[in-house]
Short mmCIF file of C-alpha atoms in Angstrom, two decimals:
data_model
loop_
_atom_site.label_atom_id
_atom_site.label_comp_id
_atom_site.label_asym_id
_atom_site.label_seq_id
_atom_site.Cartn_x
_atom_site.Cartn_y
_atom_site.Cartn_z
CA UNK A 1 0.00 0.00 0.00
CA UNK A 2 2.84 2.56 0.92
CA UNK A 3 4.54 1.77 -2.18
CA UNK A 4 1.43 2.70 -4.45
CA UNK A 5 1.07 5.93 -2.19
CA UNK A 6 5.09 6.45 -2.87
CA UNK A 7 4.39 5.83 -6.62
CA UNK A 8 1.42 8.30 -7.01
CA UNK A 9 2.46 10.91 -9.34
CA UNK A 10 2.15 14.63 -8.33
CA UNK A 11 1.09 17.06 -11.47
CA UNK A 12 0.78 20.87 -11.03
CA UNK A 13 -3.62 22.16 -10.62
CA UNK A 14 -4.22 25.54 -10.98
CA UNK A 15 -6.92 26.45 -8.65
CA UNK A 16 -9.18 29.68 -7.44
CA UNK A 17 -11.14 30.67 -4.58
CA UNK A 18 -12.20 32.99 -1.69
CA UNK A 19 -10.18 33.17 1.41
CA UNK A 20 -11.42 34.36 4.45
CA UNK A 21 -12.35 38.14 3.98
CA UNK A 22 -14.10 36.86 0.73
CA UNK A 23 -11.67 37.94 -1.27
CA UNK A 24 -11.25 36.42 -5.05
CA UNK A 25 -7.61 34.36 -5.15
CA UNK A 26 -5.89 31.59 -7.29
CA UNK A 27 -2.72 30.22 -7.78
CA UNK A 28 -0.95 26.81 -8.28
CA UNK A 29 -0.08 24.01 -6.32
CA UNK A 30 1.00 20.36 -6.72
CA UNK A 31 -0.96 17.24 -5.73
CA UNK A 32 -1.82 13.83 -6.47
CA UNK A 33 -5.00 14.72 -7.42
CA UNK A 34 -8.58 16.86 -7.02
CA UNK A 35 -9.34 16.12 -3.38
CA UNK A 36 -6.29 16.64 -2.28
CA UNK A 37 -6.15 20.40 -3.72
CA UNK A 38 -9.55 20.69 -2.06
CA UNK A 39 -8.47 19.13 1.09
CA UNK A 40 -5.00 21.28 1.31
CA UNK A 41 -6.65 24.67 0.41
CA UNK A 42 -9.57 24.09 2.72
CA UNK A 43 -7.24 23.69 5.85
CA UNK A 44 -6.06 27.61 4.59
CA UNK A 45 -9.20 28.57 4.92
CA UNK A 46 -9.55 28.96 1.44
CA UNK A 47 -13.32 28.18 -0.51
CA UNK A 48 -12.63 26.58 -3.49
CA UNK A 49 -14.57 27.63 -6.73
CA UNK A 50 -12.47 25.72 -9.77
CA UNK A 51 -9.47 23.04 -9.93
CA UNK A 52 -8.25 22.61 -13.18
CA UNK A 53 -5.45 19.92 -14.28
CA UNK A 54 -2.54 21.76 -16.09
CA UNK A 55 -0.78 20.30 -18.88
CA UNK A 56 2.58 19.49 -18.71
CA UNK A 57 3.03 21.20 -22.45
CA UNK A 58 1.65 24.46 -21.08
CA UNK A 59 5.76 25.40 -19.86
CA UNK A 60 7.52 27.41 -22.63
CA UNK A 61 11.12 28.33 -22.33
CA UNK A 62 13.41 26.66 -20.57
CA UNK A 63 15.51 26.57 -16.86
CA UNK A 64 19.25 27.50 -17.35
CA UNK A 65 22.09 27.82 -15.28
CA UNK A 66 22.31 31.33 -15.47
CA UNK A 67 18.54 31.55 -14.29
CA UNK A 68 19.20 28.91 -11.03
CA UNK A 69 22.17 31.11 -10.02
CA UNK A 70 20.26 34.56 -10.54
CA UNK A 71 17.42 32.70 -8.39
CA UNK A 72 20.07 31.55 -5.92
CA UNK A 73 21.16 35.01 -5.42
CA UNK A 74 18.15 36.59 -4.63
CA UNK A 75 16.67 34.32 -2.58
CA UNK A 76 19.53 34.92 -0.28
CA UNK A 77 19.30 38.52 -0.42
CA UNK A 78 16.05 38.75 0.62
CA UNK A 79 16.50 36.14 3.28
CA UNK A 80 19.72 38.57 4.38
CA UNK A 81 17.06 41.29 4.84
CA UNK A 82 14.51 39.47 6.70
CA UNK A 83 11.69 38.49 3.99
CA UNK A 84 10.00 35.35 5.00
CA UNK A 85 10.93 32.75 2.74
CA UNK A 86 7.32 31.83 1.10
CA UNK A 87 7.30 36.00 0.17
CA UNK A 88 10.38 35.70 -1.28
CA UNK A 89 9.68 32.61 -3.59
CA UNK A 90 6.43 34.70 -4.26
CA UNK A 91 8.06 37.90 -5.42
CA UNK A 92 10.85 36.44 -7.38
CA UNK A 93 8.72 33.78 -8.61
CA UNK A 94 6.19 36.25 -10.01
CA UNK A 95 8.82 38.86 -10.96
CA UNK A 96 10.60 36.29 -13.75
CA UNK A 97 10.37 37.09 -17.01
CA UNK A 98 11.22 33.69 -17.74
CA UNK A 99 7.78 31.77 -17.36
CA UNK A 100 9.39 28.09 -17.02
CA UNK A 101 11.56 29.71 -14.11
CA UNK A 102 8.68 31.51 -12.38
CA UNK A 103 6.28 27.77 -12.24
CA UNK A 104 9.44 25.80 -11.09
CA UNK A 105 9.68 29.13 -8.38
CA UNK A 106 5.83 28.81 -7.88
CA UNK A 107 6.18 24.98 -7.66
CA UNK A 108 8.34 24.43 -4.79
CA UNK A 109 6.27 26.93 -2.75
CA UNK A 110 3.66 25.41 -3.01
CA UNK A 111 5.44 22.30 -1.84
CA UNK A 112 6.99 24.32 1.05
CA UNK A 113 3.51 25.60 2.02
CA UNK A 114 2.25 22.34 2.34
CA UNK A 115 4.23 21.43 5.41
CA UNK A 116 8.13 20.00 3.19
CA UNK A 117 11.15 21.28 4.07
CA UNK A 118 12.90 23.50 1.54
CA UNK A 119 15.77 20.85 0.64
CA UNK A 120 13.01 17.89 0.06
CA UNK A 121 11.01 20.14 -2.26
CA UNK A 122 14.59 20.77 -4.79
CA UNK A 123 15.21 17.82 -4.69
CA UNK A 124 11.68 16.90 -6.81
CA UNK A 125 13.75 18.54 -9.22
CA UNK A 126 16.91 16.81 -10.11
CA UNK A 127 17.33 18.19 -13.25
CA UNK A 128 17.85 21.64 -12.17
CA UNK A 129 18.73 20.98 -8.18
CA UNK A 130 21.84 18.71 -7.82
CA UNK A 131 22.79 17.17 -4.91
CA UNK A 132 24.89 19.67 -4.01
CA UNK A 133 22.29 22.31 -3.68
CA UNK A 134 20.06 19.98 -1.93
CA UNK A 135 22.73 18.97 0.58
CA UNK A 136 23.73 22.73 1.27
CA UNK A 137 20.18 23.71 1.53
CA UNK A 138 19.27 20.87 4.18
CA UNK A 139 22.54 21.14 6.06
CA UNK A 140 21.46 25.19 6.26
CA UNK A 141 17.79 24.23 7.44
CA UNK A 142 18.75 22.07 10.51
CA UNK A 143 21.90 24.70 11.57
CA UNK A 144 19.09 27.84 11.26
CA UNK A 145 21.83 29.33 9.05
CA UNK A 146 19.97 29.08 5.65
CA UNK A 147 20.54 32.81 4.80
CA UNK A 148 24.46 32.23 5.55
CA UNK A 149 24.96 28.86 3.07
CA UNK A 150 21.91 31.01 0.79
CA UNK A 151 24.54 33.66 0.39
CA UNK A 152 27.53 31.02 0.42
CA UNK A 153 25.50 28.71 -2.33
CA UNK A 154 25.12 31.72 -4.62
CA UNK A 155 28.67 32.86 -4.70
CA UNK A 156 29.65 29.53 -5.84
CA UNK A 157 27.31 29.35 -8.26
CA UNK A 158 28.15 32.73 -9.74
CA UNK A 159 31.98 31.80 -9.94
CA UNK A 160 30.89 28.63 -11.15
CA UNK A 161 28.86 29.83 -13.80
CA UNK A 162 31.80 32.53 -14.75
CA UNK A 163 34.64 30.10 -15.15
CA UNK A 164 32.12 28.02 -17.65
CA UNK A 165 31.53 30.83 -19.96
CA UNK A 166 35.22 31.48 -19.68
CA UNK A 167 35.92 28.16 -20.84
CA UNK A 168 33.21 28.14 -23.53
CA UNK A 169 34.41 31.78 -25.00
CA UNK A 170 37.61 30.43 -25.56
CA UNK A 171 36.08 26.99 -27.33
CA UNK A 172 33.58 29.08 -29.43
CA UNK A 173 36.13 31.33 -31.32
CA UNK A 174 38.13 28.66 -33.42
CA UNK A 175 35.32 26.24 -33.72
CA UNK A 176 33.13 29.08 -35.34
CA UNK A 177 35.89 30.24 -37.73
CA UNK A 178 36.08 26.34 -38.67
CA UNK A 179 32.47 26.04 -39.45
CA UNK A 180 32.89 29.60 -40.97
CA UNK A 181 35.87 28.30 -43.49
CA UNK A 182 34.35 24.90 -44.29
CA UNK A 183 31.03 26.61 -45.56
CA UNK A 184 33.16 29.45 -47.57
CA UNK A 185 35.33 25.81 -48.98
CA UNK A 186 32.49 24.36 -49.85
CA UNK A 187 30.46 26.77 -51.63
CA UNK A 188 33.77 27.30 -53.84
CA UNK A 189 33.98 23.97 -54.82
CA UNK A 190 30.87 23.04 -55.73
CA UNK A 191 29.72 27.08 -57.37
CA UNK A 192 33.21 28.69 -58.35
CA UNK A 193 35.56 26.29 -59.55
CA UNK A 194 33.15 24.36 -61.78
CA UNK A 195 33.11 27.75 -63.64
CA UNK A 196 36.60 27.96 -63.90
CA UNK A 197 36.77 24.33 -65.16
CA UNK A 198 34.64 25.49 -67.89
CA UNK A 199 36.58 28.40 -69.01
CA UNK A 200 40.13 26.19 -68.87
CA UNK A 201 38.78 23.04 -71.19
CA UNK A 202 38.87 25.45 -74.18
CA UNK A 203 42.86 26.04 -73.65
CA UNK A 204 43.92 23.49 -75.07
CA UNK A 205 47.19 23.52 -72.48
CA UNK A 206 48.26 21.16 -70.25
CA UNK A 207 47.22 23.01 -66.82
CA UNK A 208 49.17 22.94 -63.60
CA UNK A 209 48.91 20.15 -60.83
CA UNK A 210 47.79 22.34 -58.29
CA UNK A 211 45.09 23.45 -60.20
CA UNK A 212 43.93 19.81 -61.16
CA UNK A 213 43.96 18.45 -57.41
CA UNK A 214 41.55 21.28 -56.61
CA UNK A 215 39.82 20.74 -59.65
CA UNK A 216 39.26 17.03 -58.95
CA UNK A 217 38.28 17.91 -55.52
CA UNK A 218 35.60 20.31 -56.86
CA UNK A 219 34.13 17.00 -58.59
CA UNK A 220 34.33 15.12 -55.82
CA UNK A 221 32.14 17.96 -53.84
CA UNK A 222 29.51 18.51 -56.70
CA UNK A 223 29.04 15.28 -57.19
CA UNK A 224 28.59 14.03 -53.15
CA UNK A 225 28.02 17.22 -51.62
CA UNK A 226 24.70 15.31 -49.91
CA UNK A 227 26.59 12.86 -48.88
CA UNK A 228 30.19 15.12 -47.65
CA UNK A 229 27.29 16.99 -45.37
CA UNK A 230 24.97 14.21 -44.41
CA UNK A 231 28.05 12.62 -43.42
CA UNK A 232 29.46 15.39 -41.12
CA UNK A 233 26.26 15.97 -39.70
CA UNK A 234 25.16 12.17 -38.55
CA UNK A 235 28.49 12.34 -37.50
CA UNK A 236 28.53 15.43 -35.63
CA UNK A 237 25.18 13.64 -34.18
CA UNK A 238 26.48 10.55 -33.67
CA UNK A 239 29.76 11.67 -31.62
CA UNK A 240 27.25 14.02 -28.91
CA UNK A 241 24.49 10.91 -28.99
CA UNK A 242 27.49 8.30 -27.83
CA UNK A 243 29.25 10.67 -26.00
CA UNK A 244 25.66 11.22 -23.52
CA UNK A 245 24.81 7.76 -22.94
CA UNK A 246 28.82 5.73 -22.65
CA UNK A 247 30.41 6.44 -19.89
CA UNK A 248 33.62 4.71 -21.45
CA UNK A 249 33.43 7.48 -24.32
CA UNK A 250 32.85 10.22 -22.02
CA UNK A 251 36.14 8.91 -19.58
CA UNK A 252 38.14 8.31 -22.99
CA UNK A 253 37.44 11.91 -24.40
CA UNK A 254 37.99 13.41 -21.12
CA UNK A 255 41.47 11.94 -20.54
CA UNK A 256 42.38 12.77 -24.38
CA UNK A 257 40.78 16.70 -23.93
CA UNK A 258 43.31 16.91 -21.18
CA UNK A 259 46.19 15.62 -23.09
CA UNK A 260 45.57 18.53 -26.14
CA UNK A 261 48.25 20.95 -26.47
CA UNK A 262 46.81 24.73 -25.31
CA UNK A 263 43.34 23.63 -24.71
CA UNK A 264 44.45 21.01 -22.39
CA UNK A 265 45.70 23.10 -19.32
CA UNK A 266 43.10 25.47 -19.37
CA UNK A 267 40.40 22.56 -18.96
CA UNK A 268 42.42 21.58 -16.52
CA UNK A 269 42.59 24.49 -14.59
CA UNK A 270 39.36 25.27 -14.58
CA UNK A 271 38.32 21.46 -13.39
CA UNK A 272 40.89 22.03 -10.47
CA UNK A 273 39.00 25.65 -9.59
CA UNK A 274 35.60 24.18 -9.97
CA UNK A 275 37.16 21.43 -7.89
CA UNK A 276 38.27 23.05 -4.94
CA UNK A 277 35.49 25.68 -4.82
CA UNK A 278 32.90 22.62 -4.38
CA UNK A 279 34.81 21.60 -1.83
CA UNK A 280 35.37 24.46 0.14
CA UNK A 281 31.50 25.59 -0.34
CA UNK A 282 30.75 22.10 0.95
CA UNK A 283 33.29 21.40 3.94
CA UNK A 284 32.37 25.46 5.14
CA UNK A 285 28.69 24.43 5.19
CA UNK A 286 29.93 21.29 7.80
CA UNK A 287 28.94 18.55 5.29
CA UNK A 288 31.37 15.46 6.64
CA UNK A 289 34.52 15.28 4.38
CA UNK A 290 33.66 12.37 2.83
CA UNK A 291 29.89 12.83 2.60
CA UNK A 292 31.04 16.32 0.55
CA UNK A 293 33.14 14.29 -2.10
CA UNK A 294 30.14 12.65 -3.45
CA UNK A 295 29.59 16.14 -4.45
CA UNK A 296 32.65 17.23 -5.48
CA UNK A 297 32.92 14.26 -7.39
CA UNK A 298 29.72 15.23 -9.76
CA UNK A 299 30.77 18.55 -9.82
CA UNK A 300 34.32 18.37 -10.89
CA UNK A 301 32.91 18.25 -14.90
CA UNK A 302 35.73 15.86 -15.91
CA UNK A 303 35.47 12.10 -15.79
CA UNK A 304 39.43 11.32 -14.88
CA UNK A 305 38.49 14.17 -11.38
CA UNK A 306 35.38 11.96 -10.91
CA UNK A 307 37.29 8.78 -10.80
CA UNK A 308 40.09 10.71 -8.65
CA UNK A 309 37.72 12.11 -5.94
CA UNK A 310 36.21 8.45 -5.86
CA UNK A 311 39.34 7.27 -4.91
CA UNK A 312 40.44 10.17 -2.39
CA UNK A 313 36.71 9.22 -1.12
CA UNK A 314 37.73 5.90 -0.04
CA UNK A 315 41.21 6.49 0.81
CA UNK A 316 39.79 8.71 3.19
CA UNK A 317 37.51 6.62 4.51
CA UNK A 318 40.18 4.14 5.90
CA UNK A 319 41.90 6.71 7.59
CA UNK A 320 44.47 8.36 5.12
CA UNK A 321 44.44 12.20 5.42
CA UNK A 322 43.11 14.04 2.30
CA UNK A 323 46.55 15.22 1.26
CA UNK A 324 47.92 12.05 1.06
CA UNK A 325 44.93 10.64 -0.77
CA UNK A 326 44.58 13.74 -3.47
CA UNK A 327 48.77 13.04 -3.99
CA UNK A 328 47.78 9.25 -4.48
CA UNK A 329 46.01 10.22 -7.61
CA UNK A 330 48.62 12.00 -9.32
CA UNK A 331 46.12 14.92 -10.81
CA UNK A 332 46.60 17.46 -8.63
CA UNK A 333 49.42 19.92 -8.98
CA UNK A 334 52.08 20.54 -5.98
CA UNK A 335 50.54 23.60 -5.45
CA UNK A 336 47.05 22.14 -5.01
CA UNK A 337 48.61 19.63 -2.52
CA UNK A 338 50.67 22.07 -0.55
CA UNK A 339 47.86 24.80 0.02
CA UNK A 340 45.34 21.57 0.91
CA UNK A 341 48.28 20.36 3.55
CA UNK A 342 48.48 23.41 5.17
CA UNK A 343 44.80 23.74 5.64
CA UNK A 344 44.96 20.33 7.30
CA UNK A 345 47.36 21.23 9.46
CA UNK A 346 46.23 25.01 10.47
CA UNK A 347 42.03 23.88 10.70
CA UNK A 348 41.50 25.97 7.94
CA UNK A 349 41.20 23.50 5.13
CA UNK A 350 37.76 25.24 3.78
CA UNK A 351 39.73 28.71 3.28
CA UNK A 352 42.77 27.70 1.79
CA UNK A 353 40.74 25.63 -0.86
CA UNK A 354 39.18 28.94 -1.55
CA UNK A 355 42.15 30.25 -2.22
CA UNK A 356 43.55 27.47 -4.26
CA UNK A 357 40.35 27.84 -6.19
CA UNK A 358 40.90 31.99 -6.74
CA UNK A 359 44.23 31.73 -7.83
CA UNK A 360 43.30 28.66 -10.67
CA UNK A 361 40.05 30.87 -12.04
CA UNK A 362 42.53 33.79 -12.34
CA UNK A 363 45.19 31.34 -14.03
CA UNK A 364 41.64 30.53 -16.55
CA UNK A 365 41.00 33.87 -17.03
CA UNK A 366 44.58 34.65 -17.84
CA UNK A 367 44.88 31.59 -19.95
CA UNK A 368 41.69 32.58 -22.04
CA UNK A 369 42.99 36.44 -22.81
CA UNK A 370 46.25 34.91 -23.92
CA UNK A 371 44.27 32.38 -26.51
CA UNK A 372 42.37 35.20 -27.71
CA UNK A 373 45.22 37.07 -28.64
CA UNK A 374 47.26 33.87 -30.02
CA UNK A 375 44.23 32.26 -31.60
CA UNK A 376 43.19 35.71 -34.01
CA UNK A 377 46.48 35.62 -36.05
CA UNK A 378 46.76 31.73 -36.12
CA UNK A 379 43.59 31.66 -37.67
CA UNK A 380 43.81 34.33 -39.96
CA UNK A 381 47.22 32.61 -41.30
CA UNK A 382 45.42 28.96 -41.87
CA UNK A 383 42.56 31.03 -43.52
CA UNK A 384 44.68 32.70 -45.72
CA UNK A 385 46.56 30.01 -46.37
CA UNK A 386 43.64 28.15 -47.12
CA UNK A 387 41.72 30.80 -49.69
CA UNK A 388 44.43 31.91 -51.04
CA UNK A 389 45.93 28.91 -51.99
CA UNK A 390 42.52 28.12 -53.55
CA UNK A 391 42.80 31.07 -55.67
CA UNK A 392 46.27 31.08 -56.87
CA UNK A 393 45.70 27.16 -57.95
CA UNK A 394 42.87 28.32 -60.19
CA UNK A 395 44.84 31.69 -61.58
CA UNK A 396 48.05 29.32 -62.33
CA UNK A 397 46.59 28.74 -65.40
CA UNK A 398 45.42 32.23 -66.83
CA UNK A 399 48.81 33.72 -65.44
CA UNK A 400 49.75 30.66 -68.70
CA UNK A 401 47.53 31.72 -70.65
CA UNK A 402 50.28 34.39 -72.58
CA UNK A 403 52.99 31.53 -73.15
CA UNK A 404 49.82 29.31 -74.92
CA UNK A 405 48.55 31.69 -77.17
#
């Protein structure tokens, strides 16, 4: 019987009524069904006059990080300045221009009205709550300090969210220009230089090599240009489907992303930063050490960390200090190990992962200025190199054209 009750599914009604001073209301609230609304809203006092199912296709837009951590961050401003929490879901809820943010908002009060604690009701939503979140919130709720990790929570969001765009501003430069070039390639192959092949069969000259290899690559593109795309995109598609669902793939591309000249370091700088801020957000809040790696571990973004922090989990575990474990690895730079010894050893482990944590987003943000100003003339050379090679090939021949005649 409790399993059935357990497997009940909860849906979102949208409901209206009179409360107390007869005064028209409505809002939202999740149940497993009709009399439950009824029930719920009558013990508010509330007369109901209509209940009404909602569809789960009514949501447009979706819930991003960017929108969590903005969330994050005012909730624990307005906790800061004394605004009881079901107001402050209320007025950030309703102030959203986002409307998938402001029914997830609306959602969980209406959970939290209903008598569950703020940590159970994010945790209904795994797909924008992780465990971290979760843990932090619950681990605020039973200290009374849910304003503090509030505040705490939305700091490491924010530099969390920061060192990812870092990471994907430097990524989204050269792989744009690629795309960029390979169009530009391709519509000169398969539009310009069949034009030019007409104009050279009426020479009657032997024409260069250079100009016949891109010639008989032009043939090659008009005549399977369905399949040269098709083929790049299923496998384009192919790669990201694999790449979600094997975890083998995902460890084996993380280990080789790691191992790429320039791009290499800075991913794995910013896994260490990421890293260490989880931890120190986590070990701050009083989460048990090894409780917090479970978090850290999902966290850390990089499948060769995971496995790492798996394995400093159950080093730890048996007894070995968290230095000793992290150096067992052999992923974690001297520095890392150093700064995380001295916390150890001073009781200050959560502050000098902080600053282990500052110093590697600075080293990202460094890194990513100094790939922005290598990657612009790098690019333009291959691009050059590329075009122009493309055109001189195809000129070769009318720069021949005197000697023939």
């Amino acid at each position: 019987m409790a399993a059935n009750i357990k497997a009940t599914k909860e849906v979102t009604y949208s409901w209206e009524g009179k409360d107390k001073k007869g005064r028209s209301v409505k809002g939202e609230i999740r149940a497993t069904g009709e009399s439950f609304v009824n029930a719920t809203l009558r013990r508010q006092g509330i007369v109901v006059t209509k209940v009404k199912k909602q569809s789960s296709f009514t949501n447009k837009g979706s819930v991003s990080d960017k929108d969590i951590t903005l969330f994050t961050r005012q909730l624990a401003t307005m906790m800061k300045a004394g605004v009881p929490l079901l107001q402050s879901f209320d007025i950030v809820g309703k102030g959203h221009s986002n409307p998938a943010v402001a029914k997830l908002l609306l959602d969980i009060k209406s959970d939290v009205e209903t008598g569950s604690s703020m940590s159970a009701a994010f945790r209904k939503y795994p797909l924008y709550f992780d465990a971290l979140f979760c843990n932090l919130i619950g681990a605020g709720e039973q200290a009374g300090i849910l304003d503090t990790l509030l505040d705490r929570l939305a700091t490491y969001k924010e530099k969390i969210l920061a060192i990812k765009s870092k990471i994907k501003s430097a990524l989204f430069y050269p792989i744009s220009i690629i795309v960029v070039a390979f169009v530009i390639v391709a519509v000169i192959m398969i539009f310009v230089i069949p034009a030019f092949k007409t104009l050279f069969d009426g020479f009657g000259a032997e024409l260069p090599a250079p100009t016949l290899i891109v010639m008989a690559i032009s043939d090659i593109f008009v005549q399977w240009w369905w399949a040269i795309f098709g083929s790049i995109g299923f496998g384009i598609w192919f790669f990201f489907y694999t790449w979600k669902r094997s975890l083998s793939m995902q460890a084996t591309m993380d280990r080789l992303i790691l191992k790429v000249p320039v791009f290499g370091p800075l991913i794995r700088k910013a896994t260490i930063a990421r890293w260490a801020r989880t931890l120190a957000t986590m070990f701050s809040a009083g989460v048990p050490l090894v409780e917090a790696l479970d978090s850290v571990a999902g966290a850390s973004g990089n499948r060769v960390y995971y496995d790492a922090t798996k394995k400093v989990q159950s080093e730890i575990s048996t007894g070995t200090s968290l230095t000793v474990a992290m150096q067992n690895t052999d992923v974690f730079p001297n520095m890392v190990l150093q700064m995380t010894a001295i916390g150890e050893e001073s009781g200050a482990l959560d502050a000098m992962l902080s600053k282990v944590a500052d110093f590697f987003e600075a080293e990202v943000d460094d890194a990513v200025d100094a790939l922005a100003s290598l990657m612009e003339p790098v690019i333009m050379v291959v691009l050059g190199v590329l075009i122009g090679g493309l055109v001189i090939a195809m000129y070769m021949p009318i720069f021949k054209m005197g000697s023939v005649v």
